[in-house]
Amino acid sequence: MDLTTLILIALTIAAGVASVLGLKRLKGEPAGGSVGRWQRGLIWLCTLGAGALFVYRAVWVHDVWQPLHAHIDGLLLIAPLLGATVLYLQHPSRIPGVGVFAGPMLVLILAWAICASAWTLKLFDIDSVWKAIHLASVYLGTLLFAMAAVAGVMFLYAQRRLRSKAAPVTPSPEGGRRFASLESIETLIIRTSALGFGLLSLGLVTGLVIVSQEQTRLGPGWWYSPKVVLAAAVWLIFALVMNVRHTASFRGSRAAWLSITGMALLLATMAIAINLPDLATPTPPTGGGP
Amino acid sequence: MRVVMVGLSHQTAPVELRERVALAGDALSAALDTIGDRYPGVEHVIVSTCNRTELYIARPAHEPPDGDALRALLAEVTGVPIDELTPATIQRENEQALSHLFRVASGLESMVLGEPQILGQLKRSYEEADARGAVGSVLHKVFQDGIAVAKRARHDTGIGEGRVSVGSVAVDYVRQVFDHFDNKTVVCVGAGEMAKLTLRHLTKLAPQRLWVANRSVERARELVEQLASKTDADSPPIGARSLDDLDTLLIEADIVVTSTGATDPVITRSRFKPLLRRRRGRPLVILDIAVPRDVEPTVGSLHDVYLYNIDDLQQVVRQTHDQRSDQIAACESLVREGVRSCLAQIQHRDIGQLIKALRRHMHDMGDAERQRTMRKLENAFPNGDRATIEAALDELTHRMVNKFLHMPLKRLDQRDPDAPMAFYASALRRLFGLEHDDDAPSASPDASRDPAPKPDASATDSADAPPERVEPEHANQTTRGDG
């Protein structure tokens, strides 16, 4: 087992512990308590660790400045960005409590990175600027849709609490709230969906340019291949989510469910894209890292 | 040294008096300087917020100022007549004074139990007194320990969390749904007393607009006027509407408070459901605080409607009270532990000073007697070996003094928690005339347990002090700080 995989396993465990601690916080630990500090500390660790690993692989392992060398690099790009976003949003004046729900997403991304490093490593064939833009926009779009899905789960949880008439999560002694309001969670869903939609649109356009310029793995019937169909479905879903405040029928929990569904479809699309025959370059697998 | 507290708070004095006694800015600095000039060497801190003004001093035992003098001083610096001030003040000494300060810092004595602002106010008072050179080793220790205990109490027990009135729970529910209120409309259906109380809480959120709808528009206007008179310039526009406009208001509203005296539901599912489409999916919080209920329970199951009735709100209040009793007990335990530790450390330092003073006093006496005996011996034995005699007498004196002191000093230094150390220390000071010898902090006798006769008036709560403090009131708590 190579060093990258070992580090990824350690980071996945740290993210898992952070998720468990987050669940414990939901049960009512006083704000500013030790569990919260540990949880934040572990998210910091995962963020910095994954970021350092990304830079290390980009600069030293591949010996050329090519950040997205393989699928694992894409996952290593979005894991620290997700962690940093969560740390930023978790401030009491923004979206307190988001770390609890983002923890499992971080675990998922890191665990996927382990698989991509240890078993399914395939190198990308980035021979044009279109492919570079395509990959970057798809991975960054995935990050934003992941945040939207996290916010969706958070919205459903908060709404369930309100519907069950559980005691409201009250302000902490420091003045901050321990859990965000439905309105601010919905705003997060809409904003991340809008940004992700833009990036995914860019990814789709560059993808069209790529298939029109060269013979791709998708073949002549590329437009009805599962990858393209699912990607278009994701695109449509997030187009809807970013406009829920203008479409009365899709507000609230429906927007939350849509963001979760969109993320699930996006994951399926990526899984199909990664596993399609001849998707990657003919370069044989060479191991996940140093 | 004795630590004495004299002051008044929301538990003993009405707001009109508290306002006049409150000291801030230059007045506070001047008051600190006045006390320092009048009683040099007396450590003093004034804690003054809108809910309390308290003067803490640490002074040598049996020395002024006593409680009456402190009250007179407070009257002088605040300009409030002493006759008016005295019945509203309380006095605490030593362990009770420390306990009071620690409880105040922890928010246990606040109007809103556990509110956090008082800790910052206490810190600022302490820093202000320190900056003016009014704080010595005893009050440094007392305030630093008090602040540390308060931080720990808040952190470990979560005493500041939770809400204890229906209105504040309603606000918390609303804040779980909405984040910004500058684009929200609050509609109150009914103009009863409960509606007024709840609206007072909701107006603090500064919504864009507030409507009061009532069958009698006149009554609605009365409530509007009452609310408008109690709110400041930044408060939302408040208007009165007829109940005939209810459907329009339900489309416009983001938060609805219902409190009519109607016997049948005013908002039914069949009435509200057709309006949902025109609301364009905006969430709606309905707070039904009427009995019998004004809103059909099935309305709460509609999409994006969050309905809470009076039982739901009171249930949260009850839960908070249940949690509070545990939190208060945990907090009080921390305070007791902190006071005991702080007192023990002050006492230990005090005993050390006393032992040093006693030893010096006895050796001085021994030296005086040795010299006297030496002169007699020189007269009786003019040819004697002076150096040998002097050495022998010196040794004798030291041995005797040490033997005499051995047992009492050993007992004083034992730190036996059950030993009446304060009594011993006080007795030794009086018996050997050491009151003015040791200028360092002295023992802090526990006023409530000290078996020694009270040496002066300051050792007891003054006879005209008001009754003991009452339990904090939680019935109508708001998010206000202590001051």
Short mmCIF file of C-alpha atoms in Angstrom, two decimals, chain A residues 29-34 37 155 159 161-163 165-173 177-184 245-249 251-254, chain B residues 116 154-158 160-163 169 172-173 175-180 183-184 277 280-283 300-308 312 316 319:
data_model
loop_
_atom_site.label_atom_id
_atom_site.label_comp_id
_atom_site.label_asym_id
_atom_site.label_seq_id
_atom_site.Cartn_x
_atom_site.Cartn_y
_atom_site.Cartn_z
CA GLU A 29 -23.61 19.67 24.02
CA PRO A 30 -23.22 23.30 25.23
CA ALA A 31 -21.82 25.59 22.57
CA GLY A 32 -18.08 25.97 22.71
CA GLY A 33 -17.72 22.60 24.42
CA SER A 34 -14.81 20.23 24.00
CA ARG A 37 -13.51 21.89 19.46
CA PHE A 155 -32.72 21.41 5.82
CA GLN A 159 -37.56 20.90 9.25
CA ARG A 161 -37.21 19.03 14.25
CA LEU A 162 -39.56 21.96 13.74
CA ARG A 163 -42.43 19.74 12.67
CA LYS A 165 -42.06 20.61 17.83
CA ALA A 166 -38.77 19.82 19.46
CA ALA A 167 -37.37 22.59 21.64
CA PRO A 168 -35.71 25.23 19.49
CA VAL A 169 -31.94 25.28 19.48
CA THR A 170 -31.37 28.39 21.52
CA PRO A 171 -28.64 31.00 21.35
CA SER A 172 -25.41 30.06 23.05
CA PRO A 173 -23.89 32.15 25.85
CA ARG A 177 -26.88 30.07 17.37
CA ARG A 178 -26.01 26.42 17.34
CA PHE A 179 -28.18 25.63 14.34
CA ALA A 180 -28.97 27.59 11.23
CA SER A 181 -32.48 28.72 10.29
CA LEU A 182 -34.41 27.11 7.43
CA GLU A 183 -34.14 30.34 5.48
CA SER A 184 -30.35 30.47 5.65
CA ARG A 245 -37.67 30.98 -4.94
CA HIS A 246 -39.31 31.89 -8.26
CA THR A 247 -41.15 28.60 -8.61
CA ALA A 248 -43.55 28.27 -5.71
CA SER A 249 -43.95 24.50 -6.10
CA ARG A 251 -39.45 25.56 -2.29
CA GLY A 252 -38.44 24.20 1.09
CA SER A 253 -38.19 20.47 1.47
CA ARG A 254 -38.69 19.90 -2.26
CA PRO B 116 -23.49 36.45 29.70
CA ARG B 154 -21.06 28.82 31.80
CA HIS B 155 -18.89 26.48 29.81
CA ASP B 156 -19.55 23.32 31.78
CA THR B 157 -23.22 23.72 32.63
CA GLY B 158 -24.69 25.72 29.73
CA GLY B 160 -27.15 30.62 29.80
CA GLU B 161 -29.02 28.46 27.33
CA GLY B 162 -32.72 27.89 27.00
CA ARG B 163 -35.75 30.15 27.20
CA VAL B 169 -39.80 30.51 23.04
CA ASP B 172 -36.78 31.14 19.15
CA TYR B 173 -39.12 29.08 16.98
CA ARG B 175 -35.65 32.32 14.41
CA GLN B 176 -35.33 28.62 13.57
CA VAL B 177 -37.29 29.28 10.38
CA PHE B 178 -36.21 32.79 9.38
CA ASP B 179 -32.85 34.46 9.35
CA HIS B 180 -33.62 37.99 8.21
CA ASN B 183 -38.48 41.59 4.68
CA LYS B 184 -40.96 39.77 6.90
CA ARG B 277 -50.68 29.01 -3.98
CA ARG B 280 -45.83 31.18 -3.58
CA GLY B 281 -44.38 28.59 -1.23
CA ARG B 282 -43.09 31.04 1.39
CA PRO B 283 -42.82 29.43 4.81
CA GLY B 300 -49.91 22.54 10.62
CA SER B 301 -49.58 19.60 8.23
CA LEU B 302 -49.75 21.82 5.15
CA HIS B 303 -46.59 22.34 3.14
CA ASP B 304 -44.22 24.96 4.60
CA VAL B 305 -46.52 25.77 7.51
CA TYR B 306 -45.08 25.53 11.02
CA LEU B 307 -47.81 25.65 13.62
CA TYR B 308 -47.21 25.92 17.36
CA ASP B 312 -46.14 23.40 22.48
CA VAL B 316 -40.52 24.03 25.93
CA GLN B 319 -38.32 21.53 29.63
#
